[in-house]
Coordinates of C-alpha atoms in Angstrom, one line a residue:
Chain A
X1 CA 32.1 -2.6 -42.9
X2 CA 33.8 -4.9 -40.4
X3 CA 34.7 -3.4 -37.2
X4 CA 38.3 -2.0 -37.4
X5 CA 40.1 1.2 -37.0
X6 CA 38.4 2.8 -39.7
X7 CA 34.8 2.4 -38.1
X8 CA 34.5 5.5 -35.7
X9 CA 31.6 3.7 -33.6
X10 CA 33.7 0.5 -32.8
X11 CA 36.7 2.6 -32.1
X12 CA 37.6 2.8 -28.1
X13 CA 37.5 6.4 -26.6
X14 CA 40.7 6.6 -25.0
X15 CA 40.2 9.3 -22.7
X16 CA 36.7 8.0 -21.4
X17 CA 38.2 4.4 -20.7
X18 CA 41.2 5.8 -19.1
X19 CA 39.4 8.1 -16.8
X20 CA 36.7 4.8 -16.2
X21 CA 39.7 2.8 -15.3
X22 CA 41.6 5.3 -13.2
X23 CA 37.8 5.7 -11.0
X24 CA 37.9 2.1 -11.0
X25 CA 41.2 1.2 -9.7
X26 CA 40.8 4.1 -6.9
X27 CA 37.5 3.0 -5.9
X28 CA 38.5 -0.5 -5.7
X29 CA 41.3 0.2 -3.3
X30 CA 39.2 2.2 -1.2
X31 CA 36.6 -0.1 -1.0
X32 CA 38.5 -3.3 -0.3
X33 CA 40.0 -1.8 2.5
X34 CA 36.3 -0.6 3.8
X35 CA 34.2 -3.3 2.9
X36 CA 36.4 -6.5 2.7
X37 CA 35.4 -9.3 0.3
X38 CA 32.1 -7.2 -0.4
X39 CA 34.1 -4.5 -2.0
X40 CA 33.3 -5.8 -5.6
X41 CA 29.5 -5.3 -4.9
X42 CA 29.9 -2.0 -3.4
X43 CA 31.9 -1.0 -6.8
X44 CA 29.1 -2.4 -9.0
X45 CA 26.4 -0.1 -6.8
X46 CA 28.8 2.8 -7.5
X47 CA 29.8 2.3 -11.2
X48 CA 27.6 -0.1 -12.5
X49 CA 24.5 0.3 -11.1
X50 CA 22.9 -1.7 -14.0
X51 CA 24.7 -4.8 -13.0
X52 CA 23.9 -5.0 -9.5
X53 CA 23.6 -8.6 -8.2
X54 CA 21.1 -10.2 -6.2
X55 CA 23.6 -10.9 -3.6
X56 CA 24.3 -6.9 -3.0
X57 CA 20.4 -6.6 -3.2
X58 CA 20.2 -9.0 -0.4
X59 CA 23.0 -7.7 1.5
X60 CA 21.8 -4.1 1.3
X61 CA 18.4 -5.2 2.1
X62 CA 19.1 -6.9 5.2
X63 CA 21.5 -3.9 6.7
X64 CA 18.8 -1.7 5.9
X65 CA 16.0 -3.6 7.6
X66 CA 18.0 -4.3 11.0
X67 CA 19.2 -0.8 11.0
X68 CA 15.9 0.3 10.4
X69 CA 14.4 -1.5 13.4
X70 CA 16.9 -0.6 15.5
X71 CA 16.6 2.8 15.3
X72 CA 13.0 2.9 15.4
X73 CA 13.0 0.9 18.5
X74 CA 15.5 3.4 20.2
X75 CA 13.5 6.3 19.0
X76 CA 10.2 5.3 20.6
X77 CA 11.3 5.3 23.8
X78 CA 8.9 7.1 26.3
X79 CA 9.8 9.8 28.9
X80 CA 8.2 7.8 31.2
X81 CA 6.7 4.5 32.2
X82 CA 2.7 4.0 31.0
X83 CA 0.7 3.9 34.3
X84 CA -1.3 0.8 35.2
X85 CA -4.6 2.6 34.5
X86 CA -3.4 4.1 31.3
X87 CA -2.5 0.9 29.8
X88 CA -5.8 -0.3 30.6
X89 CA -7.3 2.9 29.3
X90 CA -5.7 2.1 25.8
X91 CA -7.2 -1.0 25.5
X92 CA -10.6 0.8 26.4
X93 CA -9.6 3.1 23.3
X94 CA -8.7 0.2 20.9
X95 CA -11.8 -2.4 22.5
X96 CA -14.4 0.8 21.2
X97 CA -12.5 1.7 17.7
X98 CA -12.2 5.3 19.1
X99 CA -10.0 5.7 16.1
X100 CA -12.3 5.3 13.4
X101 CA -13.6 9.0 14.6
X102 CA -11.0 10.4 16.5
X103 CA -7.4 11.3 15.8
X104 CA -4.8 10.4 18.1
X105 CA -1.2 12.1 17.2
X106 CA -3.4 13.2 13.9
X107 CA -4.0 9.7 12.8
X108 CA -7.1 8.2 12.4
X109 CA -10.6 9.1 11.5
X110 CA -11.4 13.1 10.5
X111 CA -15.2 12.8 11.4
X112 CA -14.2 14.3 15.1
X113 CA -11.4 16.2 17.1
X114 CA -8.3 15.1 17.6
X115 CA -7.8 13.9 21.2
X116 CA -3.9 14.1 21.5
X117 CA -4.5 17.3 24.0
X118 CA -7.7 17.0 24.9
X119 CA -7.0 16.7 28.5
X120 CA -5.1 20.2 28.2
X121 CA -8.6 22.0 27.0
X122 CA -11.3 19.9 29.2
X123 CA -11.2 18.5 33.1
X124 CA -10.8 15.1 33.6
X125 CA -14.7 15.2 35.1
X126 CA -16.1 16.8 32.2
X127 CA -14.4 14.0 30.1
X128 CA -15.4 11.1 32.3
X129 CA -18.9 12.5 32.3
X130 CA -19.1 13.3 28.9
X131 CA -18.4 9.3 28.0
X132 CA -20.7 8.1 30.8
X133 CA -23.9 10.3 29.7
X134 CA -23.1 11.0 26.1
X135 CA -24.9 13.7 24.1
X136 CA -26.1 13.6 21.2
X137 CA -23.6 13.9 18.0
X138 CA -24.1 17.2 16.0
X139 CA -25.1 16.8 12.8
X140 CA -27.1 14.2 14.2
X141 CA -30.5 14.7 15.5
X142 CA -30.7 11.4 17.7
X143 CA -27.4 9.4 17.4
X144 CA -25.5 9.6 20.6
X145 CA -21.7 9.4 21.1
X146 CA -21.2 5.6 22.2
X147 CA -21.5 5.1 25.9
X148 CA -18.8 3.7 28.6
X149 CA -19.2 2.4 32.1
X150 CA -17.6 4.4 34.8
X151 CA -14.4 2.5 35.1
X152 CA -13.7 2.5 31.5
X153 CA -14.1 5.9 31.1
X154 CA -11.8 6.8 33.7
X155 CA -9.2 4.7 32.7
X156 CA -9.7 6.0 29.1
X157 CA -9.0 9.9 30.3
X158 CA -6.2 8.6 32.2
X159 CA -4.5 7.0 28.9
X160 CA -5.5 10.6 27.2
X161 CA -3.4 12.4 30.2
X162 CA -0.6 10.0 29.5
X163 CA -0.5 10.8 25.8
X164 CA -0.7 14.4 26.5
X165 CA 2.6 14.0 28.2
X166 CA 4.4 12.4 25.1
X167 CA 6.2 15.6 23.0
X168 CA 5.1 15.9 19.9
X169 CA 7.5 18.6 18.4
X170 CA 5.1 21.4 18.7
X171 CA 2.0 19.7 16.7
X172 CA -0.8 20.5 16.6
X173 CA -0.1 24.2 16.0
X174 CA -1.7 26.5 17.9
X175 CA -3.8 29.6 16.5
X176 CA -1.1 32.0 18.4
X177 CA 1.6 30.1 16.9
X178 CA 0.1 30.3 13.4
X179 CA -0.2 33.8 13.3
X180 CA 3.2 34.3 14.6
X181 CA 4.7 32.3 11.5
Chain B
X1 CA -28.7 -7.0 -14.1
X2 CA -29.6 -6.5 -17.9
X3 CA -27.2 -3.0 -17.6
X4 CA -24.6 -5.2 -16.6
X5 CA -25.2 -7.9 -19.4
X6 CA -24.6 -4.9 -22.0
X7 CA -20.9 -5.0 -20.4
X8 CA -20.4 -8.5 -20.1
X9 CA -17.8 -8.5 -22.4
X10 CA -17.6 -12.5 -22.7
X11 CA -15.5 -12.3 -25.6
X12 CA -14.4 -15.2 -27.2
X13 CA -12.0 -17.9 -26.4
X14 CA -9.0 -17.5 -28.7
X15 CA -7.2 -20.9 -28.6
X16 CA -4.5 -20.0 -30.7
X17 CA -3.5 -17.4 -28.3
X18 CA -4.1 -19.6 -25.0
X19 CA -1.3 -20.5 -22.9
X20 CA 1.4 -22.6 -24.0
X21 CA 1.8 -24.2 -21.1
X22 CA 0.1 -24.0 -17.7
X23 CA 1.6 -24.5 -14.5
X24 CA -0.7 -25.6 -11.2
X25 CA 0.4 -22.5 -9.5
X26 CA -0.9 -20.7 -12.1
X27 CA -4.0 -22.5 -11.9
X28 CA -4.1 -21.7 -8.1
X29 CA -3.0 -18.2 -8.7
X30 CA -6.7 -17.4 -10.5
X31 CA -8.4 -18.5 -7.0
X32 CA -6.4 -15.6 -5.3
X33 CA -7.0 -13.4 -8.0
X34 CA -10.6 -14.0 -8.1
X35 CA -11.1 -13.7 -4.5
X36 CA -9.4 -10.3 -4.7
X37 CA -11.2 -8.8 -7.3
X38 CA -14.6 -9.8 -5.4
X39 CA -13.1 -8.4 -2.2
X40 CA -12.4 -5.3 -4.4
X41 CA -16.2 -5.0 -5.6
X42 CA -17.3 -5.4 -2.1
X43 CA -14.9 -2.8 -1.0
X44 CA -16.6 0.1 -3.0
X45 CA -20.2 -0.6 -1.5
X46 CA -18.9 -0.5 1.8
X47 CA -16.6 2.7 1.3
X48 CA -20.3 4.3 -0.9
X49 CA -22.0 3.4 2.5
X50 CA -19.5 5.2 4.9
X51 CA -19.3 8.0 2.7
X52 CA -23.3 8.4 2.7
X53 CA -23.4 7.9 6.6
X54 CA -21.0 10.9 7.1
X55 CA -23.0 13.5 5.3
X56 CA -26.6 11.8 6.0
X57 CA -27.2 12.5 9.8
X58 CA -28.9 9.7 11.9
X59 CA -28.5 7.4 8.6
X60 CA -29.8 3.8 10.2
X61 CA -27.0 1.1 9.4
X62 CA -26.8 -2.5 10.5
X63 CA -22.9 -2.2 11.3
X64 CA -22.1 1.2 13.4
X65 CA -20.0 3.6 11.6
X66 CA -16.9 3.2 13.8
X67 CA -17.1 -0.3 12.5
X68 CA -18.0 -0.2 8.9
X69 CA -14.7 2.2 8.5
X70 CA -12.5 -0.2 10.1
X71 CA -13.8 -2.9 7.2
X72 CA -13.4 -0.5 4.5
X73 CA -9.6 -0.5 5.9
X74 CA -9.1 -3.7 6.1
X75 CA -10.2 -4.4 2.9
X76 CA -8.0 -1.3 1.7
X77 CA -5.2 -3.6 2.9
X78 CA -6.2 -7.1 2.1
X79 CA -7.5 -7.5 -1.1
X80 CA -4.6 -6.2 -2.8
X81 CA -2.6 -8.7 -0.6
X82 CA -4.5 -11.5 -1.8
X83 CA -4.3 -10.5 -5.3
X84 CA -0.4 -9.8 -4.9
X85 CA -0.3 -13.5 -3.5
X86 CA -1.7 -14.5 -6.8
X87 CA 0.2 -12.6 -9.0
X88 CA 3.6 -13.3 -7.3
X89 CA 2.5 -17.0 -7.8
X90 CA 1.6 -16.9 -11.6
X91 CA 4.4 -14.5 -12.6
X92 CA 7.0 -16.3 -10.8
X93 CA 6.2 -19.5 -12.6
X94 CA 5.9 -17.5 -15.6
X95 CA 9.3 -15.9 -15.5
X96 CA 11.3 -19.0 -14.3
X97 CA 9.4 -21.0 -16.7
X98 CA 8.9 -23.8 -14.1
X99 CA 6.5 -25.0 -11.0
X100 CA 6.6 -23.8 -7.9
X101 CA 8.3 -26.0 -5.2
X102 CA 4.8 -27.0 -3.5
X103 CA 1.7 -26.2 -5.1
X104 CA 0.1 -27.8 -2.1
X105 CA 1.4 -25.0 0.2
X106 CA 0.0 -22.4 -2.1
X107 CA -3.6 -24.1 -1.9
X108 CA -3.1 -24.2 2.2
X109 CA -2.0 -20.7 2.0
X110 CA -5.0 -19.4 -0.1
X111 CA -7.3 -21.3 2.4
X112 CA -5.4 -19.6 5.2
X113 CA -5.3 -16.0 4.5
X114 CA -9.0 -16.4 3.2
X115 CA -10.1 -17.7 6.5
X116 CA -8.4 -15.2 8.5
X117 CA -9.4 -12.6 6.1
X118 CA -12.9 -13.0 6.3
X119 CA -12.3 -13.8 9.8
X120 CA -11.1 -10.2 10.3
X121 CA -14.0 -8.6 8.1
X122 CA -16.7 -10.7 10.0
X123 CA -15.3 -9.7 13.6
X124 CA -15.6 -6.4 12.8
X125 CA -19.1 -6.5 11.4
X126 CA -20.1 -8.1 15.1
X127 CA -18.4 -5.0 16.8
X128 CA -15.2 -7.0 17.9
X129 CA -11.9 -5.6 17.2
X130 CA -8.6 -4.1 18.2
X131 CA -9.0 -0.4 17.4
X132 CA -5.7 0.3 15.4
X133 CA -6.4 1.9 12.2
X134 CA -5.8 -0.5 9.2
X135 CA -5.3 -3.3 11.4
X136 CA -8.6 -3.0 13.3
X137 CA -9.1 -7.0 13.5
X138 CA -8.3 -8.9 16.6
X139 CA -4.3 -9.6 16.4
X140 CA -4.8 -13.7 16.3
X141 CA -6.4 -13.1 13.1
X142 CA -3.1 -11.3 11.6
X143 CA -1.1 -13.9 13.2
X144 CA -2.9 -16.6 10.5
X145 CA -2.2 -14.1 7.7
X146 CA 1.2 -13.9 9.1
X147 CA 1.5 -17.6 8.9
X148 CA 0.1 -17.6 5.1
X149 CA 2.8 -15.2 4.4
X150 CA 5.7 -17.6 5.9
X151 CA 4.3 -20.2 3.7
X152 CA 4.6 -18.2 0.9
X153 CA 7.8 -16.8 1.7
X154 CA 9.2 -20.6 2.1
X155 CA 7.4 -21.8 -1.0
X156 CA 8.9 -18.8 -3.2
X157 CA 12.3 -19.3 -2.0
X158 CA 12.1 -22.7 -2.4
X159 CA 11.5 -22.0 -5.9
X160 CA 14.2 -20.2 -6.3
X161 CA 16.8 -22.1 -4.8
X162 CA 15.3 -25.3 -6.8
X163 CA 17.5 -23.8 -9.7
X164 CA 20.4 -21.5 -8.1
X165 CA 21.8 -20.7 -11.6
X166 CA 18.5 -19.2 -13.0
X167 CA 17.4 -16.8 -10.5
X168 CA 15.9 -13.9 -12.5
X169 CA 15.9 -10.1 -11.1
X170 CA 12.0 -10.2 -11.4
X171 CA 11.6 -13.4 -9.7
X172 CA 13.9 -12.5 -7.1
X173 CA 12.4 -9.0 -6.5
X174 CA 9.0 -10.3 -6.0
X175 CA 10.2 -12.9 -3.4
X176 CA 11.9 -10.4 -1.4
X177 CA 8.4 -8.2 -1.5
X178 CA 6.8 -11.3 0.1
X179 CA 9.4 -11.8 2.5
X180 CA 8.9 -8.0 3.5
X181 CA 5.2 -8.1 3.6
X182 CA 5.7 -10.8 6.2
X183 CA 8.2 -9.7 8.2
X184 CA 6.4 -5.8 8.2
X185 CA 3.0 -7.6 9.5
X186 CA 4.7 -10.0 12.1
X187 CA 5.3 -6.9 14.7
X188 CA 2.0 -6.0 14.1
X189 CA 0.7 -9.2 15.5
X190 CA 2.1 -8.0 18.9
X191 CA 0.1 -6.0 21.5
X192 CA 2.3 -2.8 22.5
X193 CA 1.2 -0.7 25.6
X194 CA 3.5 2.0 24.3
X195 CA 1.8 4.0 22.2
X196 CA 4.7 5.3 20.3
X197 CA 5.8 1.7 19.1
X198 CA 2.5 1.0 18.4
X199 CA 1.8 4.1 16.4
X200 CA 5.2 3.5 14.5
X201 CA 4.9 -0.2 13.8
X202 CA 1.4 0.4 12.4
X203 CA 3.3 2.5 9.6
X204 CA 5.3 -0.4 8.9
X205 CA 2.4 -1.9 7.1
X206 CA 0.2 1.2 6.5
X207 CA 3.7 2.8 4.8
X208 CA 6.2 0.1 4.1
X209 CA 3.7 -2.5 2.4
X210 CA 2.5 -0.2 -0.2
X211 CA 5.9 2.1 -0.3
X212 CA 8.2 -0.8 -0.3
X213 CA 7.0 -4.4 -0.2
X214 CA 4.4 -4.2 -2.7
X215 CA 6.5 -1.7 -4.7
X216 CA 8.9 -4.7 -5.0
X217 CA 6.2 -7.1 -6.0
X218 CA 5.0 -4.7 -8.4
X219 CA 8.3 -4.2 -10.2
X220 CA 8.6 -8.0 -10.5
X221 CA 5.1 -8.3 -12.1
X222 CA 5.6 -5.5 -14.4
X223 CA 9.1 -6.5 -15.6
X224 CA 7.5 -10.3 -16.0
X225 CA 4.4 -9.1 -17.8
X226 CA 6.7 -7.0 -20.4
X227 CA 8.9 -9.6 -20.8
X228 CA 6.5 -12.8 -21.3
X229 CA 4.0 -10.5 -23.6
X230 CA 7.2 -9.7 -25.3
X231 CA 6.6 -6.0 -25.1
X232 CA 10.1 -5.1 -23.8
X233 CA 13.4 -7.1 -24.4
X234 CA 14.3 -9.0 -21.3
X235 CA 17.4 -7.2 -21.1
X236 CA 16.1 -4.0 -21.2
X237 CA 13.6 -4.6 -18.5
X238 CA 16.2 -6.4 -16.1
X239 CA 18.9 -3.9 -16.6
X240 CA 18.1 -1.4 -13.6
X241 CA 15.7 -3.6 -11.6
X242 CA 18.0 -4.6 -8.7
X243 CA 19.0 -1.1 -8.3
X244 CA 15.2 -0.2 -8.5
X245 CA 14.5 -2.8 -5.6
X246 CA 17.6 -1.5 -3.5
X247 CA 16.4 2.2 -3.7
X248 CA 12.6 0.9 -3.0
X249 CA 13.5 -0.9 0.1
X250 CA 16.3 1.7 1.5
X251 CA 13.9 4.8 0.3
X252 CA 10.6 3.1 1.6
X253 CA 12.6 2.1 5.1
X254 CA 13.8 5.4 6.2
X255 CA 11.3 7.3 4.2
X256 CA 8.7 6.1 7.0
X257 CA 10.3 9.1 8.9
X258 CA 7.5 11.2 7.7
X259 CA 5.0 9.1 9.2
X260 CA 7.0 9.5 12.6
X261 CA 6.9 13.2 12.9
X262 CA 4.6 14.2 15.4
X263 CA 3.8 10.7 17.2
X264 CA 6.7 11.2 20.1
X265 CA 9.7 10.3 17.7
X266 CA 12.9 12.7 18.3
X267 CA 13.4 15.8 16.0
X268 CA 16.1 13.9 13.7
X269 CA 13.1 12.2 12.2
X270 CA 12.1 15.5 10.5
X271 CA 15.2 15.6 8.6
X272 CA 15.6 12.0 7.8
X273 CA 12.1 11.5 6.9
X274 CA 12.1 14.5 4.6
X275 CA 15.1 13.8 2.8
X276 CA 14.6 10.1 2.7
X277 CA 11.5 10.8 0.8
X278 CA 13.1 12.4 -1.8
X279 CA 14.6 8.9 -2.7
X280 CA 11.5 7.0 -2.9
X281 CA 10.8 9.0 -6.0
X282 CA 13.6 7.5 -8.1
X283 CA 12.3 4.0 -8.3
X284 CA 8.9 5.4 -9.0
X285 CA 11.0 7.2 -11.9
X286 CA 12.0 3.8 -12.8
X287 CA 9.2 2.0 -12.7
X288 CA 7.6 4.7 -14.9
X289 CA 10.7 4.3 -17.6
X290 CA 10.1 0.9 -17.7
X291 CA 6.3 1.1 -18.1
X292 CA 7.0 3.8 -21.0
X293 CA 9.2 1.2 -22.6
X294 CA 6.2 -1.1 -22.7
X295 CA 3.9 1.3 -23.8
X296 CA 6.0 2.6 -26.9
X297 CA 6.4 -1.2 -27.9
X298 CA 4.5 -1.6 -31.4
X299 CA 4.0 -5.1 -30.5
X300 CA 0.7 -4.7 -28.5
X301 CA -1.9 -6.4 -30.6
X302 CA -4.2 -8.0 -28.2
X303 CA -7.2 -6.1 -26.6
X304 CA -6.3 -8.0 -23.6
X305 CA -2.8 -6.7 -23.3
X306 CA -4.0 -3.2 -24.0
X307 CA -6.7 -3.3 -21.2
X308 CA -4.2 -4.5 -19.1
X309 CA -1.7 -1.7 -20.0
X310 CA -4.6 0.9 -19.4
X311 CA -5.0 -0.4 -15.9
X312 CA -1.1 -0.1 -15.4
X313 CA -1.0 3.3 -16.8
X314 CA -3.8 4.4 -14.3
X315 CA -1.4 3.2 -11.7
X316 CA 1.5 4.7 -13.0
X317 CA -0.6 8.1 -13.4
X318 CA -1.4 8.1 -9.9
X319 CA 1.9 6.5 -8.6
X320 CA 3.7 10.1 -10.0
X321 CA 1.2 12.4 -9.3
X322 CA -1.1 11.6 -6.4
X323 CA 1.3 9.2 -4.5
X324 CA 4.9 10.7 -5.3
X325 CA 4.6 14.5 -6.0
X326 CA 1.4 15.3 -3.7
X327 CA 3.1 12.8 -0.9
X328 CA 6.6 14.5 -1.2
X329 CA 4.6 18.1 -1.3
X330 CA 3.5 16.8 2.2
X331 CA 6.2 15.3 3.7
X332 CA 8.3 18.9 3.9
X333 CA 7.7 19.3 8.0
X334 CA 6.7 22.9 7.9
X335 CA 3.9 21.9 5.6
X336 CA 2.8 18.7 7.1
X337 CA 2.8 20.5 10.6
X338 CA -0.7 22.0 9.4
X339 CA -1.9 19.4 7.2
X340 CA -1.3 16.7 9.4
X341 CA -4.5 15.1 10.6
X342 CA -6.9 16.7 8.1
X343 CA -9.1 15.5 5.1
X344 CA -5.7 15.9 3.0
X345 CA -4.1 13.0 4.4
X346 CA -7.3 11.0 3.2
X347 CA -7.3 12.6 -0.3
X348 CA -3.6 11.6 -0.5
X349 CA -4.4 7.9 1.2
X350 CA -7.0 7.2 -1.6
X351 CA -4.5 8.1 -4.3
X352 CA -1.7 6.3 -3.1
X353 CA -3.4 3.0 -1.8
X354 CA -5.9 2.6 -4.7
X355 CA -4.7 4.8 -7.3
X356 CA -1.0 3.5 -7.4
X357 CA -1.0 0.1 -5.9
X358 CA -5.4 -1.3 -6.4
X359 CA -4.8 -0.4 -10.2
X360 CA -1.4 -2.7 -10.5
X361 CA -3.2 -5.5 -8.4
X362 CA -6.2 -5.2 -10.6
X363 CA -4.0 -5.2 -13.9
X364 CA -2.3 -8.2 -12.8
X365 CA -5.6 -9.8 -11.7
X366 CA -7.1 -9.1 -15.0
X367 CA -4.2 -10.4 -16.8
X368 CA -4.3 -13.8 -15.0
X369 CA -8.1 -14.3 -14.9
X370 CA -8.6 -13.5 -18.9
X371 CA -5.7 -15.6 -19.9
X372 CA -6.9 -17.7 -22.7
X373 CA -9.5 -15.0 -24.0
X374 CA -9.6 -12.2 -25.8
X375 CA -12.1 -9.6 -25.3
X376 CA -14.4 -8.4 -28.4
X377 CA -14.3 -4.8 -29.4
X378 CA -17.3 -3.7 -27.7
X379 CA -15.9 -5.8 -25.0
X380 CA -12.7 -3.7 -24.8
X381 CA -14.6 -0.5 -25.0
X382 CA -16.6 -1.5 -22.0
X383 CA -13.5 -2.5 -20.3
X384 CA -11.8 1.0 -20.9
X385 CA -15.0 2.9 -19.7
X386 CA -14.7 1.0 -16.7
X387 CA -11.2 2.3 -16.3
X388 CA -12.4 6.0 -16.9
X389 CA -15.0 5.6 -14.4
X390 CA -12.9 4.3 -11.8
X391 CA -10.1 6.9 -12.7
X392 CA -12.7 10.0 -12.7
X393 CA -14.3 8.6 -9.7
X394 CA -11.2 8.5 -7.7
X395 CA -10.0 12.1 -8.8
X396 CA -13.2 13.5 -8.0
X397 CA -13.5 12.1 -4.4
X398 CA -9.7 12.7 -3.8
X399 CA -9.7 16.4 -5.3
X400 CA -12.8 17.0 -3.1
X401 CA -10.8 15.7 0.2
X402 CA -7.9 17.3 -0.7
X403 CA -10.4 20.7 -1.0
X404 CA -12.0 20.0 2.2
X405 CA -8.5 19.1 3.9
X406 CA -7.0 22.6 2.8
X407 CA -9.8 24.4 3.9
X408 CA -9.8 22.6 7.3
X409 CA -6.3 23.3 7.6
X410 CA -6.8 27.5 7.0
X411 CA -10.1 27.3 9.2
X412 CA -9.4 24.8 11.9
X413 CA -5.3 24.9 12.3
X414 CA -4.7 28.6 11.2
X415 CA -7.6 30.7 12.1
X416 CA -8.2 28.3 15.0
X417 CA -12.2 28.0 14.6
X418 CA -14.2 25.4 16.5
X419 CA -13.4 22.1 14.9
X420 CA -18.0 21.1 14.6
X421 CA -18.1 24.6 12.9
X422 CA -15.4 23.7 10.6
X423 CA -16.7 20.4 10.0
X424 CA -19.9 21.9 8.9
X425 CA -18.2 24.3 6.3
X426 CA -16.6 21.0 4.8
X427 CA -20.1 19.3 4.3
X428 CA -20.4 20.0 0.6
X429 CA -17.4 18.6 -0.1
X430 CA -18.1 15.7 1.5
X431 CA -21.1 15.4 -0.5
X432 CA -18.8 15.8 -3.8
X433 CA -16.8 13.0 -2.6
X434 CA -19.7 10.5 -1.7
X435 CA -20.6 11.6 -5.7
X436 CA -17.2 10.5 -7.0
X437 CA -17.7 7.6 -4.5
X438 CA -20.6 6.9 -6.7
X439 CA -18.9 7.2 -9.8
X440 CA -16.2 4.8 -8.6
X441 CA -18.5 2.2 -7.5
X442 CA -20.1 2.4 -10.9
X443 CA -16.7 1.5 -12.6
X444 CA -15.7 -0.8 -9.8
X445 CA -18.6 -3.2 -10.5
X446 CA -18.4 -2.8 -14.4
X447 CA -14.7 -3.8 -14.3
X448 CA -15.3 -6.7 -11.5
X449 CA -18.2 -7.9 -13.8
X450 CA -16.0 -7.5 -17.0
X451 CA -13.2 -9.8 -15.2
X452 CA -15.6 -12.2 -13.7
X453 CA -16.8 -12.9 -17.2
X454 CA -13.7 -13.5 -18.5
X455 CA -12.9 -15.9 -15.8
X456 CA -16.2 -17.5 -16.7
X457 CA -15.3 -17.7 -20.1
X458 CA -11.8 -19.2 -19.3
X459 CA -12.9 -21.3 -16.5
X460 CA -13.6 -24.5 -18.6
X461 CA -10.4 -24.1 -20.6
X462 CA -8.1 -25.1 -17.7
X463 CA -5.4 -27.7 -17.9
X464 CA -6.0 -31.0 -16.4
X465 CA -4.8 -31.9 -13.1
X466 CA -1.3 -33.0 -12.9

């Protein structure tokens, strides 16, 4: 049957179309004032996601990227500047690939303990001595922890002391806190 | 060797099904894919040795564990990148049905990424590195990789602009994906003294490459694959592609917040990261819908297409389960507070990085390298066996890591037991992980061998140089 008034499938649904038109007109007005010449793209996103255009995709991607970079950089401000010795310690940490076994802020290898707040548990003198005269690493019988010279060890401990001052929003949870929860 | 020969699946060259037209870019893309599959084969061997070193005390090794693990992570990032570069060139030309702007640039790009990529692995093997997880190579080598991505971006943008009226959603999505790969790597070539910025920018590669840039390239690849193979109509595939891409970009970018929770960022990221992570699920759902449309198609006749779909299906499965659902569970701040920094993260990372991305890149590489050939029935079965071994190995090792992680969370974080004591309790699970890794390695070598034979079979069947 040719499409016409007797064909139910081809006949328009008056309510739906009217509803759609009202929505579209309202959104057009609002978005025109809000987004200027890009209003049509925004409407397409809101009403006709399937027809989203390349221009809208690029526009949204660029805006999201710029905003994301800006808020990440703002959020990464430190409570205090990095001391020179701690900066040298950071390069010792990186040069020796400590992150392969240890974690800092919970990121890194899981073979050894997290060192974010190690300076709260052990004294600096103990840590320097540990790094300069490394013990055998359990469960090994012979393999020792990599050794550092005294200057590098001191710089590294300084860096770990600095890392300890960075607020980590209560991570890692302490045993007492865990019990309280 | 005899064992591998049984699974050689050389197949026969079916000239009737051979490519109608091969562009120079498609020929060049074979190099990328071949290199990616070779590095993938190397990856499982390196990973297996690392897993053994964790459970066998005093295991002698020419490369210390800290550098072996660094090579494993560098491979995890770089082999999918090299494979993706090849896939993007291949599928962009297939989609637009025209040559890329400059095949010469694509060749330069290949040698550049290979030179600097191999540079990363070699310097790490010699104990020279920069100690940033996943980006352990020295920064200058990443500058080289970044330049190769600049070349790729320029080449692809110029290709699209050659005929502005014929920019298809799949080609545009893949191009934007490559541009983002470059933009996200760029800050990682700089040395930051601020440890927070350093951690944050690291996740622009670790998280955003995977959850945004590669998602865009994979969506474009799957869309083109379905269109070119005739598995789904163009209109159906393209309908929601831009919306999916926008959601992947916005969700991916702000979803990075779940990696910013405990690194010294303000508490607002706890809210932002957990809420936006919900959005990240939507593009995955749309990707699944698109894949399902193709799977439902009755037009799949060739075993080559079926094997590609097996790999794609594996990717989609791990994308939903290991990457998205498990990932979403772990982004809840109250859960993450306890699970963060344990083996749970490692289990999730394996499922997300290889499970969703690795399988998708393997699917593309297999499809490209086997073009012009058709596996025999025996060969097809062997290919499916390799996919099953890869999946089983991955699930066993990730499950072992997850169980170990949950035990670690309970004993270490909640009960407050000594770390080394907990480490001994976890040992059986790390042994199971190593066994799972061995199964994975077997599947990896079988599939790589199968792809190698397909590459060899189609090697002589190349188009003359233009």
